[in-house]
Each structure stands twice: as C-alpha cells, then as structure tokens.
Short mmCIF file of C-alpha atoms in Angstrom, two decimals:
data_model
loop_
_atom_site.label_atom_id
_atom_site.label_comp_id
_atom_site.label_asym_id
_atom_site.label_seq_id
_atom_site.Cartn_x
_atom_site.Cartn_y
_atom_site.Cartn_z
CA MET P 1131 -10.08 -13.87 17.13
CA SER P 1132 -8.74 -10.55 16.28
CA PHE P 1133 -7.24 -11.80 13.25
CA PHE P 1134 -10.06 -13.08 11.86
CA LEU P 1135 -11.98 -10.07 12.83
CA ALA P 1136 -9.06 -8.16 10.77
CA LEU P 1137 -9.63 -10.26 7.85
CA LEU P 1138 -13.33 -11.09 7.74
CA LEU P 1139 -14.31 -7.37 7.99
CA SER P 1140 -11.97 -5.91 5.35
CA PRO P 1141 -13.65 -5.07 2.17
CA TRP P 1142 -10.40 -6.16 0.27
CA THR P 1143 -10.77 -9.59 1.25
CA TRP P 1144 -14.16 -10.25 -0.25
CA ARG P 1145 -13.02 -8.47 -3.56
CA LEU P 1146 -10.11 -10.88 -3.46
CA VAL P 1147 -12.20 -13.87 -3.05
CA PHE P 1148 -15.21 -12.65 -5.58
CA GLU P 1149 -13.04 -11.66 -8.37
CA ASN P 1150 -10.27 -14.59 -8.17
CA ALA P 1151 -11.05 -17.28 -5.78
CA LEU P 1152 -7.43 -18.48 -6.02
CA ILE P 1153 -5.56 -15.53 -5.27
CA GLY P 1154 -7.90 -14.75 -2.50
CA ILE P 1155 -7.48 -17.67 -0.89
CA PHE P 1156 -3.74 -17.54 -1.36
CA VAL P 1157 -3.79 -14.20 -0.06
CA VAL P 1158 -5.31 -15.45 3.21
CA VAL P 1159 -3.42 -18.52 3.76
CA VAL P 1160 0.14 -16.29 3.53
CA SER P 1161 -1.48 -13.72 5.71
CA PHE P 1162 -2.42 -16.34 8.71
CA LEU P 1163 0.80 -18.15 8.68
CA PHE P 1164 2.56 -14.79 8.77
CA TYR P 1165 0.10 -14.02 11.52
CA LYS P 1166 0.31 -17.06 13.36
CA LYS P 1167 4.41 -17.88 12.74
CA GLN P 1168 4.29 -21.73 13.60
CA LYS P 1169 7.48 -23.15 15.01
CA TRP P 1170 7.42 -25.83 12.21
CA LEU P 1171 7.22 -22.81 9.32
CA ASP P 1172 10.46 -21.84 8.38
CA GLY P 1173 11.37 -18.73 7.91
CA LYS P 1174 12.21 -19.33 4.45
CA ILE P 1175 9.42 -20.82 3.56
CA LEU P 1176 7.41 -17.60 4.92
CA LEU P 1177 9.68 -15.83 2.69
CA SER P 1178 9.04 -18.10 -0.26
CA LEU P 1179 5.29 -17.34 0.02
CA LEU P 1180 5.64 -13.92 -0.25
CA VAL P 1181 7.92 -14.03 -3.26
CA ILE P 1182 5.31 -16.10 -5.22
CA LEU P 1183 2.80 -13.41 -3.75
CA LEU P 1184 4.92 -10.64 -5.31
CA VAL P 1185 5.09 -12.53 -8.34
CA VAL P 1186 1.44 -12.48 -8.85
CA GLN P 1187 1.12 -9.29 -8.12
CA TYR P 1188 3.56 -8.20 -10.98
CA LYS P 1189 1.98 -10.41 -13.51
CA THR P 1190 -1.57 -9.03 -12.55
CA THR P 1191 -0.21 -5.33 -12.69
CA ASP P 1192 -0.77 -3.45 -16.07
CA LYS P 1193 2.99 -2.34 -15.90
CA GLN P 1194 4.30 1.09 -17.75
CA PRO P 1195 7.64 2.56 -18.45
CA LEU P 1196 9.01 4.52 -16.16
CA SER P 1197 9.94 7.34 -18.26
CA ALA P 1198 6.31 7.09 -19.92
CA LEU P 1199 4.22 10.35 -19.50
CA GLY P 1200 0.55 10.74 -19.30
CA ASP P 1201 -1.11 13.56 -21.12
CA SER P 1202 -1.74 15.20 -17.81
CA GLN P 1203 1.92 14.77 -17.33
CA LYS P 1204 3.22 15.79 -20.04
CA PHE P 1205 1.47 18.93 -19.44
CA VAL P 1206 2.68 19.68 -16.16
CA GLN P 1207 6.42 19.00 -17.45
CA GLN P 1208 5.78 21.97 -20.02
CA GLN P 1209 4.37 24.33 -17.38
CA ARG P 1210 7.50 23.46 -14.89
CA LEU P 1211 9.76 23.76 -17.98
CA HIS P 1212 9.12 27.52 -18.04
CA ILE P 1213 9.70 28.23 -14.44
CA TYR P 1214 13.53 27.60 -14.72
CA PRO P 1215 15.29 30.45 -15.65
CA PRO P 1216 18.38 30.19 -17.90
CA THR P 1217 21.87 30.43 -16.32
CA PHE P 1218 25.00 31.49 -17.79
CA TYR P 1219 28.45 31.61 -16.58
CA GLN P 1220 31.08 33.76 -17.67
CA VAL P 1221 34.75 32.40 -18.36
CA PHE P 1222 37.28 34.25 -19.95
CA GLY P 1223 34.53 36.81 -21.37
CA HIS P 1224 32.47 34.10 -23.03
CA TYR P 1225 29.45 33.10 -21.50
CA ILE P 1226 28.33 29.54 -21.10
CA TRP P 1227 24.78 28.71 -20.89
CA PHE P 1228 23.04 25.80 -19.05
CA TYR P 1229 19.88 25.02 -19.08
CA PRO P 1230 18.63 23.25 -15.91
CA ALA P 1231 15.28 22.56 -16.94
CA ASN P 1232 16.28 19.87 -19.31
CA TRP P 1233 18.31 18.03 -16.54
CA PHE P 1234 15.86 18.35 -14.36
CA GLU P 1235 12.74 17.77 -15.91
CA GLU P 1236 13.20 15.87 -19.73
CA SER P 1237 16.19 13.65 -18.63
CA LYS P 1238 15.20 10.11 -18.35
CA PHE P 1239 17.03 9.67 -14.91
CA SER P 1240 14.83 12.62 -13.57
CA ILE P 1241 11.66 11.31 -14.95
CA TRP P 1242 12.11 7.77 -13.34
CA VAL P 1243 13.32 9.46 -10.15
CA ASN P 1244 10.02 11.50 -9.87
CA ARG P 1245 7.70 8.36 -10.89
CA ILE P 1246 9.39 6.02 -8.17
CA GLN P 1247 8.86 8.79 -5.77
CA GLN P 1248 5.77 9.04 -6.55
CA ASN P 1249 4.63 5.54 -6.86
CA PHE P 1250 6.37 5.01 -3.56
CA SER P 1251 4.52 8.12 -1.38
CA GLU P 1252 1.19 6.46 -3.04
CA VAL P 1253 1.72 3.18 -1.56
CA VAL P 1254 2.75 4.27 1.52
CA ASP P 1255 -0.13 6.59 1.95
CA PRO P 1256 -2.82 5.58 4.51
CA GLY P 1257 -5.48 6.89 2.82
CA LEU P 1258 -5.22 4.25 -0.17
CA TYR P 1259 -5.89 1.37 2.33
CA PHE P 1260 -8.63 2.99 4.69
CA PHE P 1261 -10.40 5.55 2.83
CA ALA P 1262 -10.29 4.51 -0.79
CA ASN P 1263 -7.68 7.20 -1.19
CA HIS P 1264 -10.12 10.07 -0.70
CA PRO P 1265 -10.20 12.74 -1.17
CA ARG P 1266 -6.88 12.60 -3.85
CA GLN P 1267 -8.55 9.75 -5.95
CA ARG P 1268 -6.55 9.03 -8.99
CA VAL P 1269 -7.55 9.29 -12.69
CA GLY P 1270 -7.88 6.15 -14.40
CA PHE P 1271 -7.86 4.12 -11.51
CA ASP P 1272 -10.17 1.74 -9.96
CA GLU P 1273 -10.34 3.18 -6.23
CA PHE P 1274 -11.88 0.73 -3.84
CA GLU P 1275 -12.59 0.26 -0.18
CA LYS P 1276 -9.52 -1.96 1.41
CA PHE P 1277 -10.02 -1.64 5.32
CA PRO P 1278 -12.99 0.27 7.62
CA TYR P 1279 -11.60 3.57 8.60
CA VAL P 1280 -12.06 2.37 11.75
CA PHE P 1281 -9.27 -0.03 11.54
CA LEU P 1282 -6.74 3.33 11.15
CA PRO P 1283 -6.44 3.52 14.99
CA PHE P 1284 -5.89 -0.07 15.31
CA PHE P 1285 -3.47 0.12 12.57
CA VAL P 1286 -1.21 2.74 14.26
CA PHE P 1287 -1.50 0.96 17.63
CA GLY P 1288 -0.26 -2.59 16.17
CA ILE P 1289 2.64 -0.55 14.35
CA LEU P 1290 3.27 0.39 18.18
CA LYS P 1291 3.76 -2.67 19.35
CA LEU P 1292 5.66 -4.43 16.34
CA GLU P 1293 8.49 -1.91 16.92
CA ARG P 1294 8.78 -3.84 20.48
CA ARG P 1295 9.41 -7.27 18.63
CA PHE P 1296 10.52 -6.45 14.92
CA CYS P 1297 12.27 -8.84 12.89
CA TRP P 1298 13.59 -9.35 9.59
CA GLN P 1299 10.58 -11.26 8.36
CA LYS P 1300 8.46 -8.27 9.47
CA GLY P 1301 10.48 -6.32 7.48
CA LEU P 1302 10.21 -8.07 4.18
CA PHE P 1303 6.81 -8.17 4.59
CA VAL P 1304 6.44 -4.44 4.19
CA LEU P 1305 10.04 -3.32 2.24
CA LEU P 1306 9.76 -6.07 -0.86
CA PRO P 1307 6.27 -5.12 -1.73
CA ILE P 1308 6.89 -1.44 -1.45
CA PHE P 1309 10.07 -1.83 -3.31
CA LEU P 1310 7.86 -3.69 -6.15
CA VAL P 1311 5.20 -0.94 -6.49
CA SER P 1312 7.58 1.41 -6.77
CA PHE P 1313 9.15 0.50 -9.61
CA VAL P 1314 6.09 -1.59 -11.39
CA GLY P 1315 3.64 1.18 -10.46
CA HIS P 1316 -0.10 0.73 -8.90
CA ARG P 1317 -2.17 -0.28 -12.07
CA ASN P 1318 -3.24 -3.75 -10.39
CA GLN P 1319 -7.49 -4.43 -10.37
CA TYR P 1320 -6.51 -6.00 -7.01
CA GLY P 1321 -4.81 -3.34 -5.20
CA PRO P 1322 -1.15 -3.79 -3.77
CA ILE P 1323 -1.74 -7.42 -2.57
CA GLY P 1324 1.76 -7.86 -1.39
CA LEU P 1325 1.12 -5.64 1.25
CA PHE P 1326 -2.00 -7.08 2.45
CA PRO P 1327 -0.47 -9.81 4.83
CA PHE P 1328 1.23 -7.03 6.43
CA ILE P 1329 -1.46 -4.61 7.19
CA VAL P 1330 -3.88 -7.30 8.03
CA VAL P 1331 -1.51 -8.74 10.54
CA VAL P 1332 -0.68 -5.14 12.25
CA CYS P 1333 -4.56 -4.37 12.28
CA ALA P 1334 -4.91 -7.49 14.24
CA THR P 1335 -2.08 -6.82 16.47
CA GLY P 1336 -3.22 -3.29 17.38
CA MET P 1337 -6.71 -4.80 17.94
CA ASN P 1338 -5.63 -8.08 20.19
CA ALA P 1339 -3.66 -5.31 22.18
CA PHE P 1340 -6.61 -3.21 22.41
CA VAL P 1341 -8.67 -6.02 23.98
CA LYS P 1342 -6.39 -7.13 26.29
CA ARG P 1343 -6.61 -4.02 27.82
CA PHE P 1344 -10.18 -4.34 28.99
CA ALA P 1345 -9.86 -8.39 29.19
CA GLY P 1346 -12.53 -7.99 31.98
CA ARG P 1347 -15.29 -6.05 30.10
CA GLN P 1348 -17.23 -8.64 27.77
CA SER P 1349 -19.77 -5.89 27.25
CA LEU P 1350 -17.23 -3.74 25.86
CA LYS P 1351 -15.85 -6.44 23.59
CA VAL P 1352 -19.37 -6.98 22.49
CA LEU P 1353 -19.83 -3.18 21.78
CA LEU P 1354 -16.71 -3.16 19.79
CA LEU P 1355 -17.34 -6.32 17.32
CA VAL P 1356 -20.78 -4.81 17.26
CA PHE P 1357 -19.72 -1.44 15.98
CA LEU P 1358 -16.88 -3.00 13.53
CA SER P 1359 -19.71 -5.16 11.99
CA LEU P 1360 -21.90 -2.06 11.57
CA VAL P 1361 -19.04 -0.01 10.12
CA PHE P 1362 -18.29 -3.17 7.38
CA LEU P 1363 -21.87 -3.07 6.59
CA GLN P 1364 -21.81 0.48 5.67
CA VAL P 1365 -18.46 0.36 3.73
CA MET P 1366 -19.41 -2.38 1.87
CA SER P 1367 -23.07 -0.61 1.17
CA TYR P 1368 -21.51 2.30 -0.55
CA GLU P 1369 -18.69 0.11 -2.04
CA TYR P 1370 -21.18 -2.13 -4.08
CA SER P 1371 -24.21 0.14 -4.27
#
C-alpha cells in the first residue's frame, strides 16, 4: 500500500509515463522489484536493471564537457581571477612570481573538480526532489515537481529505517546514479531517473513505518490518505497550470 501511494502520488511518475511510456513503465517496474526484493530475484539481475536504467539516463542527457563554461560561469571566473593577489618568493635575491589564480580558476583540472562538485551538490539536494528546486531554480533548466513536499518527512524517516538494514543493493541504487550525474550533468528532460527507484522506496519505507505506529487508528490512516491526495492535486494543479 505504502509503495503504491509513494508511486502514484508522485508527479514525477506521471510525467515519465506521459512523456515516454516505455521509460516510465520501466522505471516503475525497477522501483517495484527493488522494493519487493523477491527471493527469486537475484541481486545481479537487480543490478543489471539498474545499469540499464543508468544507460537510459546517460543516453537521454544533454551531455556537456566538464571543462565547458557558460557565459555566467565565465563572468564569475573573471571576477574571481581578480581576487587572488600575485604571490612571490625571494630566492638568492631574485623574485619568483606565482599566480595561483591561474591554477585554481583557469586550469582544466580545477574546472573539472568544480563542475563535478556542483553537479554532486545539486543531485543530493532534497530541494530538487521535494520543492522543484525552489528557491534555487537553475537557469536553462526545466524545473518540475517530482514528489509532494509532504513526502520529505517520510523520506527522512525512511532513511533512518534503511540505515538499520543497509545492504550493498541499496548502496548501489543511490551511489551509482549520483556518480553518473556528477560526471554527465543534469540536463535531462526526465530528471535524474536513476535515483527514482531509491527515493520511491525510501519514501514508501518511511510511510509504512509511520502507518505501523498507528496501526489501530483507521481514521488516522484515512485522514492521511485524504491529506496526501489533496496535496498531490495541489502540486499537480500548479505544475500543469
């Protein structure tokens, strides 16, 4: 029940299904198998499905070289170059000048590291998934709702629950997508779909644990269902208005 609530009340699910039914159905199937973890489902099969999902994400991503800078990034780079003072060392009466600005701001390695760090910080930001990146919307990106904001407490609760029974499968389902996005970037019309199964499962785990705490209160469960449905309709209304 909790899994289907987390799945069906996610605007991200419907966006995937409506924009590309094949990708949407595949993502849903992978999420379901990851959640159920059937005994007949070997860990290698589950990992293979994740790899296929990451290949789909890679193919649908508008990839840009890590060393490429946009106009705004070039402007920031030029501003930062003026911050570094020239440095010199005196050796046997001779001055040897160093220009650290060139090393830290203009070298390809430095640009690569900064870009990877930026991609990483964006993909692990909860605001990207629960608040459509508001108020830090990115220029040139189609920011869209992925999960209702009320799912965030369930996500945090689910993370705490997963820590108690963490396994290599769960680790790969979060680490591999983050690694991929960090290197190829976010420019994907479907979003970071490699992380979709993990987030859905974590939200469902937190929701299930919350419901179990109030197992004897059916009225509270009904109220929760109605509340989540209303929030979902609210999010969908301003997402497609």
